[in-house]
Short mmCIF file of C-alpha atoms in Angstrom, two decimals:
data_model
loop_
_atom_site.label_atom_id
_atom_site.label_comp_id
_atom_site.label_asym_id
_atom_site.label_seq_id
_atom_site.Cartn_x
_atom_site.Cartn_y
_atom_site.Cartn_z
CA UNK B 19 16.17 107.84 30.40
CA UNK B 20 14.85 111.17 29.24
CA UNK B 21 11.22 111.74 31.35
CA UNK B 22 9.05 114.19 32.64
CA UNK B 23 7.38 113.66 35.56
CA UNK B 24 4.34 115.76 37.21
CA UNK B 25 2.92 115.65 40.42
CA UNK B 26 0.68 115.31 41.49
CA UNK B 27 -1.42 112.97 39.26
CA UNK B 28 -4.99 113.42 40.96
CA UNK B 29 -5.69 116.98 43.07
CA UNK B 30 -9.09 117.77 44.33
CA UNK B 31 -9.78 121.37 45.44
CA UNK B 32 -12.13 123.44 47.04
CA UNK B 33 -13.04 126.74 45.07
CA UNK B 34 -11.49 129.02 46.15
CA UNK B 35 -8.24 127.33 47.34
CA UNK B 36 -4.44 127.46 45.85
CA UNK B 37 -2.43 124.75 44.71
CA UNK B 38 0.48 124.11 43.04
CA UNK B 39 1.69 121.57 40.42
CA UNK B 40 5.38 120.40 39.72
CA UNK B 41 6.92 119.16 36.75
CA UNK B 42 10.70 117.55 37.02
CA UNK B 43 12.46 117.06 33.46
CA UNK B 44 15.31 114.82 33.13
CA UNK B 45 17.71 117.20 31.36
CA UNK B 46 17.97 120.69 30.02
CA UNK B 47 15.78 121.84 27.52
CA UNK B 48 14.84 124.56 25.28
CA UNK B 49 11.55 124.84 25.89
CA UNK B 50 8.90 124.22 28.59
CA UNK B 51 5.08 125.09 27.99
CA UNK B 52 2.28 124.58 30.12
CA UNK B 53 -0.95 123.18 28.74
CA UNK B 54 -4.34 122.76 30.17
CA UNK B 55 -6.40 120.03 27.95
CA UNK B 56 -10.43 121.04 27.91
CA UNK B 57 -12.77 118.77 28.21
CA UNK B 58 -12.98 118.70 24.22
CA UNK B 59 -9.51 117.47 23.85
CA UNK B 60 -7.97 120.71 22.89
CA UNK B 61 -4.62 121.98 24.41
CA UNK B 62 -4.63 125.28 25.74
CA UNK B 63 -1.66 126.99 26.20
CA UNK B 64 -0.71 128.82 29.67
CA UNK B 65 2.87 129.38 29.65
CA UNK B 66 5.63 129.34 27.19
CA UNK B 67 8.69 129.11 30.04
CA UNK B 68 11.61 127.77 29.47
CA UNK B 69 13.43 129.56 32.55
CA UNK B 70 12.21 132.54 34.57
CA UNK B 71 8.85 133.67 36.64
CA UNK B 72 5.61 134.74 34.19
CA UNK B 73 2.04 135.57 35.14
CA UNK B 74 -1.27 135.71 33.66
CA UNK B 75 -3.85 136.66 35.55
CA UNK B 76 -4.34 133.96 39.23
CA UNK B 77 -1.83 131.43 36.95
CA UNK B 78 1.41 131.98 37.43
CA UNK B 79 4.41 129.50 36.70
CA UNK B 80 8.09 129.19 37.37
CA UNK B 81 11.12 127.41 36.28
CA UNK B 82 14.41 126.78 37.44
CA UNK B 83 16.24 125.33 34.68
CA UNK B 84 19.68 125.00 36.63
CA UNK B 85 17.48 121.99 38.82
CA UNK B 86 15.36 120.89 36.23
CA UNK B 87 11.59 121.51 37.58
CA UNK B 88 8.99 123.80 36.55
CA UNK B 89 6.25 125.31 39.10
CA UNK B 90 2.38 126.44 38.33
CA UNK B 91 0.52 127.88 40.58
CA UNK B 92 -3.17 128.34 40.94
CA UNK B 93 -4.61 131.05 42.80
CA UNK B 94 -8.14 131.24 44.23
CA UNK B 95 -9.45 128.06 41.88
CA UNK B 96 -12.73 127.78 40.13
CA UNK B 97 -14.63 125.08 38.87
CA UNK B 98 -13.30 126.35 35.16
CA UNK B 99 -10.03 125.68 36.21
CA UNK B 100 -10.71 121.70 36.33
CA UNK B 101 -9.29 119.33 33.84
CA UNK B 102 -5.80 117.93 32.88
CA UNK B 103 -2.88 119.88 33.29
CA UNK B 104 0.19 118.94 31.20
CA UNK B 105 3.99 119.94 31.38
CA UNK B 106 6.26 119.25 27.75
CA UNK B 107 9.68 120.53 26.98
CA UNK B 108 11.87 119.89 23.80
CA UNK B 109 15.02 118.32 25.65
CA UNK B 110 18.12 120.04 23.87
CA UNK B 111 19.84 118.36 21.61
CA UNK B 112 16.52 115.78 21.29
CA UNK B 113 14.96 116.86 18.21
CA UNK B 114 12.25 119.78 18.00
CA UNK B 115 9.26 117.49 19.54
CA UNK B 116 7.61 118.34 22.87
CA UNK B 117 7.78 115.02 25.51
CA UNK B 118 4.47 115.47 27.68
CA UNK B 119 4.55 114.43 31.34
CA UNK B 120 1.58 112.33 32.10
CA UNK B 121 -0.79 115.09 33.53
CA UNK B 122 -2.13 116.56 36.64
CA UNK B 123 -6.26 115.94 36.78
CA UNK B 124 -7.64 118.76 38.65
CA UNK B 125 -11.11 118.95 39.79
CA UNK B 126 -12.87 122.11 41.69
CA UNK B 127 -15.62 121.33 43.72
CA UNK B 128 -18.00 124.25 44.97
CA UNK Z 18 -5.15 135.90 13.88
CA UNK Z 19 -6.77 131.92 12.81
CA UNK Z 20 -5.21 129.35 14.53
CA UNK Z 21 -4.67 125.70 13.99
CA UNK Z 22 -7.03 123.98 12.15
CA UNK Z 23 -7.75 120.43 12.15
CA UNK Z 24 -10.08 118.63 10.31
CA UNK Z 25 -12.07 116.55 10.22
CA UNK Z 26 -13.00 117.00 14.05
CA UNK Z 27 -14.17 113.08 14.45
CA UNK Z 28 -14.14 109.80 12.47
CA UNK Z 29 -15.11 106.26 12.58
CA UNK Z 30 -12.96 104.06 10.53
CA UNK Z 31 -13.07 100.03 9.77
CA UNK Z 32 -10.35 97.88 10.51
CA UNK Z 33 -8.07 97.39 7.93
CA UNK Z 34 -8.99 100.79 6.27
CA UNK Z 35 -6.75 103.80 5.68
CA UNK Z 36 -7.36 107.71 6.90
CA UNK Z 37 -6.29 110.80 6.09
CA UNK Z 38 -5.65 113.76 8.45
CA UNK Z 39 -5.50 117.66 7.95
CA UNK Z 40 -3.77 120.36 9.64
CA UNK Z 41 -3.67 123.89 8.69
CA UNK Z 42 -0.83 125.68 11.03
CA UNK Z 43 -0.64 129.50 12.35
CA UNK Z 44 0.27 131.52 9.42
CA UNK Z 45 3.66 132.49 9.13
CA UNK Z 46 4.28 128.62 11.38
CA UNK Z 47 6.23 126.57 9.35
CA UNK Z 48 7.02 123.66 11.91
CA UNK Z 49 3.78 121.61 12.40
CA UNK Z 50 3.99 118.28 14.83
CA UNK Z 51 1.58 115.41 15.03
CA UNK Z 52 0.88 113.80 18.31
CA UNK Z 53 -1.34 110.59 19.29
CA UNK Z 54 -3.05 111.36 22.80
CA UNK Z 55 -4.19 107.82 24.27
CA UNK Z 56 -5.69 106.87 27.88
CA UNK Z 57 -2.78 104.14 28.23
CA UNK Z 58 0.12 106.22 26.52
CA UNK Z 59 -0.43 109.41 27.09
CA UNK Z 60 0.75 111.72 24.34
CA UNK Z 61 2.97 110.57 22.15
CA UNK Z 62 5.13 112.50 19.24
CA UNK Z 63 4.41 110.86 15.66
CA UNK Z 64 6.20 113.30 13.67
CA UNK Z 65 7.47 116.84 12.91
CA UNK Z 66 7.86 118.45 9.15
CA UNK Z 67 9.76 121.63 8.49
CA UNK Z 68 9.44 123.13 4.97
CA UNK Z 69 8.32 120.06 3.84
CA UNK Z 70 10.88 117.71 5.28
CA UNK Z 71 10.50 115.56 7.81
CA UNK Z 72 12.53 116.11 10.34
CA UNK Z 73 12.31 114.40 13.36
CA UNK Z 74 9.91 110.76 14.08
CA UNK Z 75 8.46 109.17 16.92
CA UNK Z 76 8.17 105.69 17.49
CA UNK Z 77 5.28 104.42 15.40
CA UNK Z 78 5.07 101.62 12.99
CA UNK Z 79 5.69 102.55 8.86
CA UNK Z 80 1.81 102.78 8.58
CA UNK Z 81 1.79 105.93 10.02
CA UNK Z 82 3.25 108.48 7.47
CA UNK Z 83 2.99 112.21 6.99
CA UNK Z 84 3.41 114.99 4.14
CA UNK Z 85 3.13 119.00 4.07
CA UNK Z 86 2.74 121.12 1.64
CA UNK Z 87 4.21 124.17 0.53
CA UNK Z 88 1.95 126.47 2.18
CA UNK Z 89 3.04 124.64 5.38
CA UNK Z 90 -0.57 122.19 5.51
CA UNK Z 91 0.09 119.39 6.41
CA UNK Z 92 -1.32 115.70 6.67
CA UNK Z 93 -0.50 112.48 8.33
CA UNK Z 94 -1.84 108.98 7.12
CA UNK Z 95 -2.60 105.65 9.02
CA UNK Z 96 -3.11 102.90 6.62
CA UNK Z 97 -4.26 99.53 7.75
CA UNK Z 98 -6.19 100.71 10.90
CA UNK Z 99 -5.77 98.61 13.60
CA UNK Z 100 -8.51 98.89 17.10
CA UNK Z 101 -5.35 100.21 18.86
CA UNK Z 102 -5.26 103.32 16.26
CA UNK Z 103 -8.45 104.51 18.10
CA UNK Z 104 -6.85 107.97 19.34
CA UNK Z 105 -7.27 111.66 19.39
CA UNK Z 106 -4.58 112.92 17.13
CA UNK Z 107 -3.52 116.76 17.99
CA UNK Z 108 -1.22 118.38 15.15
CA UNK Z 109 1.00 121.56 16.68
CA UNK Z 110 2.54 124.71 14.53
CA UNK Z 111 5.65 126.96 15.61
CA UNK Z 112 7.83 129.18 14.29
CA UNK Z 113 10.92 127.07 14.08
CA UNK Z 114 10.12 123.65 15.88
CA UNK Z 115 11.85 125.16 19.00
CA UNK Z 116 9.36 128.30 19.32
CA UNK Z 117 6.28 128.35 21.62
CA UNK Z 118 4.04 125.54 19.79
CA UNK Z 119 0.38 126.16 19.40
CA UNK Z 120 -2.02 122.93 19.20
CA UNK Z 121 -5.19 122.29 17.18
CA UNK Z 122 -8.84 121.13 18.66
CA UNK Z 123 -7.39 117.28 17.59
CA UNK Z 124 -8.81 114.62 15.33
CA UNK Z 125 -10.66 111.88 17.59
CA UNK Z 126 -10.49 108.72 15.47
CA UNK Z 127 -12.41 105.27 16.05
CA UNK Z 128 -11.74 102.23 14.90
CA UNK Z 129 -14.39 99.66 14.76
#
C-alpha cells in the first residue's frame, strides 16, 4: 500500500558528529517536506523538496524522485538539533493531505 | 508575517462531552488540514477544507467533523469524546493544498 518509511527510528549522536536520515515513499508525489517536531509539539519546517538538492545552513536534504527516497543530512550536530524528525509527501493523485512517516528520534549528547 | 494559530493551546475534556477546535491559517492560505498526532498512530490526516469545502477526509469516525469560514478559519469538532480522543491535534495552511504546508503549535486534548 501507499507508505512512508524513515530510518532510522532511534539515532544517538555525539555533538559534533554527522548523520543522515532516509525517507522511502511508496510512489511519486508532489510534495515532500521535512519537519522537525519540538519538544512542545510544534512542527517545524526544514525543507519543502519535492525533487532536487537545498540547503539551509549545516541541514541540507535531497531527493531523488525517479527512486522514491528523500535524504537529510546533519552536519556538526548540537544538542538543539534533538527531537523527532518527520518525512510527509502528498502522493499524486492521493488527495492534497501530507502521509507522515513514523519519525526519526534524535538525541545529541555532549 | 503571523503564522498559524491554534487555539486553545490545551484542554481537558469529560467523556462523553463535545470540543471545539480553532485554526487561524497564513494569510493569503486558503487550504488548512487537520491532523491527530498519537504515540500509537503516529500522525494521522482528519481532514482538509478548501474555500470552505471539504475536500479530502481521513479515516475517522462521523464524530469528528470540521467547518471553515470565509476568511479561511477554520474549526474541527469531536463530539462524544471517547479516552482514545486524547491527542495533540495540529491544523496546517497552504496555498493550494499541494503548496509547502505550514503547521500550527497543535491543540493537546485530554480526555478524562
Amino acid at each position: 500500500g501507499i507508505q512512508v518509511e524513515q530510518s532510522p527510528p532511534d539515532l544517538i549522536l555525539q555533538e559534533g558528529a554527522n548523520s543522515t536520515l532516509r525517507c522511502n515513499f511508496s510512489d511519486s508525489v508532489n510534495n515532500l517536506q521535512w519537519f522537525h517536531q519540538n519538544p512542545w509539539g510544534q512542527l517545524i519546517n526544514l525543507f519543502y523538496i519535492p525533487s532536487g538538492t537545498k540547503q539551509n545552513g549545516r541541514l541540507s536534504a535531497t531527493t531523488v524522485a525517479t527512486e522514491r527516497y528523500s535524504l537529510l543530512y546533519i552536519s556538526s550536530s548540537q544538542t538543539t538539533d534533538s527531537g523527532v524528525y518527520f518525512c510527509a509527501v502528498i502522493f499524486t493523485g492521493g488527495g492534497n493531505k501530507l502521509t507522515f512517516g513514523t519519525g526519526t528520534q534524535l538525541k545529541v549528547e555532549l | 508575517k503571523a503564522g498559524v494559530t491554534q487555539t486553545p493551546r490545551y484542554l481537558i475534556k469529560t467523556r462523553g462531552q463535545q470540543v471545539t477546535l480553532s485554526c487561524s491559517p497564513i494569510s493569503g492560505h486558503r487550504s488548512v488540514s487537520w491532523y491527530q498526532q498519537t504515540p500509537g498512530q503516529g500522525l494521522q490526516f482528519l481532514f482538509e477544507y478548501f474555500s470552505e469545502t471539504q475536500r479530502n477526509k481521513g479515516n475517522f469516525p462521523g464524530r469528528f467533523s470540521g467547518r471553515q469560514f470565509s476568511n479561511s478559519r477554520s474549526e474541527m469538532n469531536v463530539s462524544t469524546l471517547e479516552l482514545g480522543d486524547s491527542a495533540l491535534y495540529l491544523c496546517a495552511s497552504s496555498f493550494t493544498g499541494l503548496t509547502e504546508a505550514f503547521f500550527g503549535q497543535g491543540t493537546r486534548l485530554t480526555v478524562v
